[in-house]
Amino acid sequence: ATEQFAKCLGKASPPVQTLLLSALAVRRDAAPRGAVEAAASSEDRAVRLAALNALGTCGDETTAKTLVDRTMAGAAAAEGEAARNSLVRLRGKSVDEVLTGMLSQRDARAKAELIRILAARNAVGAIPDLKKAAEDPDGTVRKESWKALGALARGPDVASLVDLLVRAREDERDDAEKAV
């Protein structure tokens, strides 16, 4: 059934595409990922939204960059929100590692968004990178890093967080103390 839905996707009208994408999302099958990614570039807004939502269940680490790009392109719009929510739900062995790897390749606004997404994903493997981000030149990145560290860090991380706290800027000391 998944194959048949995916085959029909490109040939159907936008309202039917939206329904097919919703059905594919419910199936949680990675097989139609390519067709769903293609639908995310549709000219029809409802189809794009349905595809971005479906990628959260049928995508994997290979979908992460597409979803991050779409999150940043439509950060305040419904499409940005759909892409962000899909990133939080995205499954795969190395999704967190792919997202963490993007931290060093992005601008400050994107870094802050990636940090929020990693925290929402409960990505404890990202703690070392979040510690580095807590000393980023950008204040928003540092603030989001401290929030994420407060949510994700565990007992063994306390000593290194205290070291970071001592070096924290005065205006960020409150966030750092809360994280510790």
Coordinates of N, CA and C in Angstrom, one line a residue:
A1 N 0.8 -1.2 0.0 CA 0.0 0.0 0.0 C 0.9 1.3 0.0
T2 N 2.0 1.2 0.8 CA 2.8 2.4 0.8 C 3.4 2.7 -0.6
E3 N 3.8 1.7 -1.3 CA 4.3 1.9 -2.7 C 3.3 2.5 -3.6
Q4 N 2.1 2.0 -3.5 CA 1.0 2.5 -4.3 C 0.7 4.0 -3.9
F5 N 0.6 4.3 -2.7 CA 0.4 5.7 -2.2 C 1.5 6.6 -2.8
A6 N 2.7 6.2 -2.7 CA 3.9 7.0 -3.2 C 3.8 7.2 -4.7
K7 N 3.4 6.1 -5.4 CA 3.3 6.2 -6.9 C 2.2 7.2 -7.3
C8 N 1.1 7.2 -6.6 CA 0.0 8.1 -6.9 C 0.3 9.5 -6.5
L9 N 1.2 9.8 -5.6 CA 1.5 11.1 -5.1 C 1.7 12.1 -6.2
G10 N 2.6 11.9 -7.1 CA 3.0 12.8 -8.1 C 1.9 13.1 -9.2
K11 N 1.0 12.1 -9.3 CA -0.1 12.2 -10.3 C -1.4 12.8 -9.8
A12 N -1.5 12.9 -8.5 CA -2.8 13.3 -7.9 C -2.9 14.8 -7.9
S13 N -4.2 15.3 -7.7 CA -4.4 16.7 -7.5 C -3.9 17.1 -6.1
P14 N -3.7 18.4 -5.8 CA -3.2 18.8 -4.5 C -4.0 18.3 -3.3
P15 N -5.4 18.4 -3.4 CA -6.1 17.9 -2.2 C -5.9 16.4 -2.0
V16 N -5.8 15.6 -3.0 CA -5.6 14.2 -2.9 C -4.1 13.9 -2.4
Q17 N -3.2 14.7 -2.9 CA -1.8 14.6 -2.5 C -1.7 14.8 -0.9
T18 N -2.5 15.8 -0.5 CA -2.5 16.1 1.0 C -3.0 14.9 1.8
L19 N -4.0 14.3 1.3 CA -4.6 13.1 1.9 C -3.6 11.9 1.9
L20 N -3.0 11.7 0.7 CA -2.0 10.7 0.6 C -0.8 10.9 1.5
L21 N -0.3 12.1 1.6 CA 0.8 12.4 2.5 C 0.4 12.2 4.0
S22 N -0.8 12.5 4.3 CA -1.2 12.2 5.7 C -1.3 10.7 5.9
A23 N -1.7 9.9 5.0 CA -1.8 8.5 5.1 C -0.3 7.9 5.2
L24 N 0.6 8.5 4.4 CA 2.0 8.0 4.4 C 2.6 8.3 5.8
A25 N 2.2 9.4 6.3 CA 2.8 9.8 7.7 C 2.3 8.8 8.7
V26 N 1.1 8.4 8.7 CA 0.5 7.5 9.7 C 1.2 6.1 9.5
R27 N 1.6 5.8 8.4 CA 2.2 4.4 8.1 C 3.6 4.3 8.7
R28 N 4.3 5.5 8.9 CA 5.6 5.5 9.5 C 6.6 4.6 8.8
D29 N 6.5 4.6 7.5 CA 7.4 3.8 6.6 C 8.4 4.7 5.9
A30 N 9.6 4.3 5.9 CA 10.7 5.2 5.3 C 10.7 5.0 3.7
A31 N 10.0 4.0 3.2 CA 10.1 3.7 1.8 C 9.7 4.9 0.9
P32 N 8.7 5.7 1.2 CA 8.3 6.8 0.4 C 9.0 8.1 0.6
R33 N 10.1 8.1 1.4 CA 10.8 9.3 1.8 C 11.1 10.2 0.6
G34 N 11.6 9.7 -0.5 CA 11.9 10.5 -1.7 C 10.7 11.2 -2.3
A35 N 9.6 10.5 -2.4 CA 8.4 11.1 -2.9 C 7.9 12.2 -2.0
V36 N 8.0 11.9 -0.7 CA 7.5 12.9 0.3 C 8.4 14.2 0.3
E37 N 9.7 14.0 0.1 CA 10.6 15.1 0.0 C 10.3 15.9 -1.2
A38 N 10.0 15.2 -2.3 CA 9.7 16.0 -3.5 C 8.4 16.8 -3.3
A39 N 7.5 16.2 -2.6 CA 6.2 16.9 -2.4 C 6.4 18.2 -1.5
A40 N 7.5 18.2 -0.7 CA 7.8 19.3 0.2 C 8.2 20.6 -0.7
S41 N 8.4 20.4 -1.9 CA 8.7 21.5 -2.8 C 7.6 21.8 -3.8
S42 N 6.4 21.3 -3.5 CA 5.2 21.5 -4.3 C 4.9 23.0 -4.3
E43 N 4.2 23.4 -5.4 CA 3.7 24.8 -5.5 C 2.5 25.1 -4.5
D44 N 1.9 24.0 -4.2 CA 0.7 24.1 -3.3 C 1.1 24.1 -1.8
R45 N 0.7 25.1 -1.1 CA 1.1 25.3 0.3 C 0.6 24.1 1.2
A46 N -0.6 23.7 1.0 CA -1.2 22.6 1.8 C -0.4 21.3 1.6
V47 N 0.0 21.1 0.3 CA 0.9 19.9 0.0 C 2.2 20.0 0.7
R48 N 2.8 21.2 0.6 CA 4.1 21.4 1.3 C 4.0 21.1 2.8
L49 N 3.0 21.7 3.4 CA 2.8 21.5 4.8 C 2.6 20.0 5.2
A50 N 1.8 19.3 4.4 CA 1.5 17.9 4.7 C 2.8 17.1 4.5
A51 N 3.6 17.5 3.5 CA 4.9 16.7 3.2 C 5.9 17.0 4.4
L52 N 6.0 18.2 4.8 CA 6.9 18.6 5.9 C 6.5 17.8 7.2
N53 N 5.2 17.7 7.4 CA 4.7 17.0 8.6 C 5.0 15.5 8.4
A54 N 4.8 14.9 7.2 CA 5.0 13.5 7.0 C 6.5 13.2 7.1
L55 N 7.4 14.1 6.8 CA 8.8 13.8 7.0 C 9.3 13.5 8.4
G56 N 8.5 13.9 9.3 CA 8.8 13.6 10.7 C 8.7 12.2 11.1
T57 N 7.8 11.5 10.3 CA 7.6 10.0 10.6 C 8.2 9.1 9.5
C58 N 8.4 9.6 8.3 CA 9.0 8.8 7.3 C 10.4 9.2 6.9
G59 N 10.9 10.2 7.5 CA 12.3 10.7 7.2 C 13.3 10.0 8.2
D60 N 14.6 10.3 7.9 CA 15.6 9.9 8.8 C 16.7 10.9 8.8
E61 N 17.9 10.5 9.2 CA 19.0 11.5 9.2 C 19.3 12.1 7.9
T62 N 19.0 11.5 6.8 CA 19.2 12.1 5.5 C 18.3 13.2 5.2
T63 N 17.2 13.3 5.9 CA 16.2 14.3 5.8 C 16.5 15.5 6.6
A64 N 17.3 15.4 7.6 CA 17.6 16.4 8.6 C 18.0 17.8 7.9
K65 N 18.9 17.8 7.0 CA 19.3 19.0 6.4 C 18.2 19.7 5.7
T66 N 17.4 19.0 4.9 CA 16.2 19.6 4.3 C 15.3 20.2 5.3
L67 N 15.0 19.5 6.4 CA 14.1 20.1 7.4 C 14.7 21.3 8.1
V68 N 16.0 21.3 8.3 CA 16.7 22.4 9.0 C 16.6 23.6 8.0
D69 N 16.9 23.4 6.8 CA 16.8 24.5 5.8 C 15.4 25.1 5.7
R70 N 14.4 24.2 5.7 CA 13.0 24.6 5.6 C 12.6 25.3 6.9
T71 N 13.1 24.9 8.1 CA 12.8 25.5 9.3 C 13.3 27.0 9.3
M72 N 14.6 27.2 8.8 CA 15.2 28.5 8.8 C 14.5 29.4 7.7
A73 N 14.1 28.8 6.6 CA 13.5 29.6 5.5 C 12.1 30.1 6.0
G74 N 11.4 29.3 6.8 CA 10.0 29.7 7.2 C 9.9 29.8 8.7
A75 N 11.0 30.3 9.3 CA 11.1 30.2 10.8 C 9.8 30.7 11.5
A76 N 9.1 31.7 11.1 CA 8.0 32.2 11.8 C 6.7 31.7 11.2
A77 N 6.7 31.1 10.0 CA 5.5 30.7 9.3 C 5.1 29.2 9.6
A78 N 4.0 28.8 9.2 CA 3.5 27.5 9.4 C 4.5 26.4 8.9
E79 N 5.1 26.7 7.7 CA 6.0 25.7 7.1 C 7.2 25.5 8.0
G80 N 7.7 26.6 8.6 CA 8.9 26.5 9.5 C 8.5 25.7 10.7
E81 N 7.3 26.0 11.2 CA 6.9 25.2 12.4 C 6.7 23.7 12.1
A82 N 6.2 23.4 10.9 CA 6.0 22.0 10.6 C 7.3 21.3 10.4
A83 N 8.3 22.0 9.8 CA 9.6 21.4 9.6 C 10.3 21.3 11.0
R84 N 10.2 22.2 11.9 CA 10.7 22.2 13.2 C 10.1 21.0 14.0
N85 N 8.8 20.8 14.0 CA 8.2 19.7 14.6 C 8.6 18.4 14.1
S86 N 8.8 18.3 12.8 CA 9.3 17.1 12.2 C 10.7 16.7 12.6
L87 N 11.5 17.8 12.8 CA 12.9 17.5 13.3 C 12.9 17.0 14.7
V88 N 12.0 17.4 15.5 CA 11.9 16.9 16.8 C 11.4 15.4 16.8
R89 N 10.5 15.1 15.9 CA 10.0 13.7 15.8 C 10.9 12.7 15.0
L90 N 11.8 13.3 14.2 CA 12.6 12.5 13.2 C 13.3 11.3 13.9
R91 N 13.2 10.2 13.3 CA 13.9 9.0 13.9 C 15.1 8.6 13.0
G92 N 16.0 7.9 13.6 CA 17.2 7.5 12.8 C 18.4 7.4 13.8
K93 N 19.3 6.5 13.4 CA 20.4 6.2 14.3 C 21.3 7.5 14.6
S94 N 21.4 8.3 13.6 CA 22.4 9.4 13.7 C 21.8 10.8 13.5
V95 N 20.5 10.9 13.7 CA 19.8 12.2 13.6 C 20.5 13.3 14.5
D96 N 20.6 12.9 15.7 CA 21.2 13.9 16.7 C 22.6 14.3 16.3
E97 N 23.4 13.3 15.8 CA 24.8 13.6 15.4 C 24.8 14.5 14.1
V98 N 23.9 14.3 13.2 CA 23.8 15.2 12.0 C 23.4 16.6 12.4
L99 N 22.4 16.7 13.3 CA 22.0 18.0 13.8 C 23.1 18.7 14.6
T100 N 23.8 18.0 15.4 CA 25.0 18.5 16.2 C 26.1 19.0 15.2
G101 N 26.3 18.2 14.2 CA 27.3 18.5 13.2 C 27.0 19.8 12.5
M102 N 25.8 20.2 12.3 CA 25.4 21.4 11.7 C 25.7 22.7 12.5
L103 N 25.9 22.5 13.8 CA 26.1 23.6 14.7 C 27.2 24.5 14.2
S104 N 28.3 23.9 13.8 CA 29.5 24.6 13.4 C 29.4 25.2 12.0
Q105 N 28.4 24.8 11.3 CA 28.3 25.2 9.9 C 27.2 26.3 9.7
R106 N 26.6 26.7 10.7 CA 25.5 27.6 10.6 C 25.7 29.0 11.2
D107 N 24.9 30.0 10.8 CA 24.9 31.3 11.5 C 24.3 31.2 12.9
A108 N 24.4 32.3 13.6 CA 23.9 32.3 15.0 C 22.5 32.0 15.1
R109 N 21.6 32.6 14.2 CA 20.2 32.3 14.3 C 19.9 30.8 14.1
A110 N 20.6 30.2 13.2 CA 20.4 28.8 12.9 C 20.9 27.9 14.1
K111 N 22.1 28.3 14.6 CA 22.6 27.6 15.8 C 21.7 27.6 16.9
A112 N 21.1 28.8 17.2 CA 20.1 28.8 18.3 C 18.9 27.9 18.1
E113 N 18.4 27.9 16.9 CA 17.3 27.0 16.5 C 17.7 25.6 16.7
L114 N 18.9 25.2 16.2 CA 19.3 23.8 16.3 C 19.5 23.4 17.7
I115 N 19.9 24.3 18.6 CA 20.1 24.0 20.0 C 18.7 23.7 20.6
R116 N 17.7 24.6 20.3 CA 16.4 24.3 20.8 C 15.8 23.0 20.3
I117 N 16.1 22.6 19.1 CA 15.6 21.4 18.5 C 16.3 20.2 19.2
L118 N 17.6 20.3 19.4 CA 18.4 19.2 20.1 C 17.8 19.1 21.6
A119 N 17.5 20.2 22.2 CA 17.0 20.1 23.6 C 15.6 19.4 23.5
A120 N 14.8 19.7 22.6 CA 13.5 19.1 22.5 C 13.6 17.6 22.1
R121 N 14.6 17.3 21.4 CA 14.8 15.8 21.1 C 15.4 15.1 22.2
N122 N 15.8 15.8 23.3 CA 16.5 15.1 24.5 C 17.8 14.5 24.0
A123 N 18.5 15.2 23.2 CA 19.8 14.8 22.6 C 20.9 14.9 23.6
V124 N 21.0 14.0 24.6 CA 22.1 14.1 25.6 C 23.5 13.9 25.0
G125 N 23.6 13.3 23.8 CA 24.8 13.1 23.1 C 25.4 14.4 22.6
A126 N 24.6 15.4 22.6 CA 25.0 16.8 22.1 C 25.6 17.6 23.2
I127 N 25.7 17.1 24.4 CA 26.2 17.9 25.6 C 27.5 18.5 25.3
P128 N 28.5 17.7 24.8 CA 29.8 18.4 24.6 C 29.8 19.6 23.6
D129 N 29.0 19.4 22.6 CA 28.8 20.5 21.6 C 28.1 21.7 22.2
L130 N 27.1 21.4 23.1 CA 26.4 22.5 23.8 C 27.3 23.2 24.8
K131 N 28.2 22.5 25.4 CA 29.2 23.2 26.2 C 30.0 24.2 25.4
K132 N 30.4 23.8 24.2 CA 31.2 24.7 23.4 C 30.4 25.9 23.0
A133 N 29.1 25.6 22.7 CA 28.2 26.7 22.2 C 27.9 27.7 23.4
A134 N 28.1 27.2 24.6 CA 27.9 28.1 25.8 C 28.9 29.2 25.8
E135 N 30.0 29.1 25.0 CA 31.0 30.1 24.9 C 31.1 30.7 23.5
D136 N 30.0 30.6 22.8 CA 29.9 31.1 21.4 C 29.9 32.7 21.5
P137 N 30.4 33.3 20.4 CA 30.4 34.8 20.4 C 29.1 35.4 20.5
D138 N 28.0 34.7 20.0 CA 26.7 35.3 20.0 C 25.9 35.0 21.3
G139 N 25.3 36.0 21.8 CA 24.6 35.9 23.1 C 23.4 35.0 23.0
T140 N 22.7 35.0 21.9 CA 21.5 34.2 21.8 C 21.9 32.7 21.8
V141 N 23.0 32.4 21.1 CA 23.5 31.0 21.1 C 23.9 30.6 22.5
R142 N 24.6 31.5 23.2 CA 25.0 31.1 24.6 C 23.8 30.9 25.5
K143 N 22.8 31.8 25.4 CA 21.6 31.7 26.2 C 20.9 30.3 25.9
E144 N 20.7 30.0 24.6 CA 20.0 28.7 24.3 C 20.8 27.5 24.7
S145 N 22.1 27.6 24.7 CA 23.0 26.6 25.1 C 22.8 26.3 26.6
W146 N 22.8 27.4 27.4 CA 22.6 27.2 28.8 C 21.2 26.6 29.1
K147 N 20.2 27.0 28.4 CA 18.9 26.4 28.6 C 18.9 24.9 28.3
A148 N 19.5 24.6 27.2 CA 19.6 23.2 26.8 C 20.4 22.4 27.8
L149 N 21.5 22.9 28.2 CA 22.4 22.2 29.2 C 21.6 22.0 30.5
G150 N 20.8 23.0 30.9 CA 20.0 22.8 32.1 C 19.0 21.6 32.0
A151 N 18.5 21.4 30.8 CA 17.6 20.3 30.6 C 18.2 19.0 30.3
L152 N 19.4 19.0 29.7 CA 20.0 17.7 29.3 C 21.2 17.2 30.2
A153 N 21.9 18.1 30.8 CA 23.1 17.7 31.5 C 22.7 16.8 32.7
R154 N 23.6 15.9 33.1 CA 23.5 15.0 34.2 C 24.6 15.2 35.2
G155 N 24.6 14.4 36.3 CA 25.6 14.5 37.3 C 27.0 14.6 36.9
P156 N 27.4 13.7 36.0 CA 28.8 13.7 35.5 C 29.2 15.0 34.8
D157 N 28.3 15.8 34.4 CA 28.5 17.0 33.7 C 28.7 18.2 34.6
V158 N 28.4 18.1 35.8 CA 28.3 19.2 36.7 C 29.7 19.9 36.8
A159 N 30.8 19.2 37.0 CA 32.1 19.8 37.2 C 32.4 20.7 36.0
S160 N 32.2 20.2 34.8 CA 32.5 21.1 33.6 C 31.6 22.2 33.4
L161 N 30.3 22.0 33.9 CA 29.4 23.2 33.9 C 29.8 24.2 34.9
V162 N 30.3 23.8 36.0 CA 30.7 24.8 37.0 C 31.9 25.6 36.4
D163 N 32.8 24.9 35.7 CA 33.9 25.6 35.0 C 33.4 26.6 34.0
L164 N 32.4 26.3 33.3 CA 31.8 27.2 32.3 C 31.1 28.3 33.0
L165 N 30.5 28.0 34.1 CA 29.8 29.0 34.9 C 30.7 30.1 35.4
V166 N 31.9 29.7 35.8 CA 32.9 30.7 36.3 C 33.3 31.6 35.2
R167 N 33.4 31.1 34.0 CA 33.8 31.9 32.8 C 32.6 32.6 32.2
A168 N 31.4 32.4 32.6 CA 30.2 33.0 32.0 C 30.2 34.5 32.2
R169 N 29.7 35.2 31.2 CA 29.6 36.7 31.3 C 28.6 37.0 32.4
E170 N 28.8 38.2 32.9 CA 27.9 38.6 34.0 C 26.4 38.6 33.7
D171 N 26.1 39.0 32.5 CA 24.7 39.1 32.1 C 24.1 37.7 31.8
E172 N 24.9 36.7 31.7 CA 24.5 35.3 31.5 C 24.6 34.4 32.7
R173 N 25.1 35.0 33.8 CA 25.4 34.2 35.0 C 24.1 33.5 35.5
D174 N 23.0 34.2 35.4 CA 21.7 33.7 35.9 C 21.3 32.4 35.2
D175 N 21.4 32.5 33.8 CA 21.1 31.3 33.0 C 22.1 30.1 33.3
A176 N 23.3 30.5 33.5 CA 24.3 29.5 33.8 C 24.1 28.8 35.1
E177 N 23.7 29.6 36.1 CA 23.5 29.1 37.5 C 22.2 28.2 37.4
K178 N 21.2 28.6 36.7 CA 20.0 27.7 36.6 C 20.4 26.4 35.9
A179 N 21.2 26.4 34.9 CA 21.6 25.2 34.3 C 22.4 24.3 35.2
V180 N 23.3 24.8 36.0 CA 24.1 24.0 36.9 C 23.2 23.5 38.0

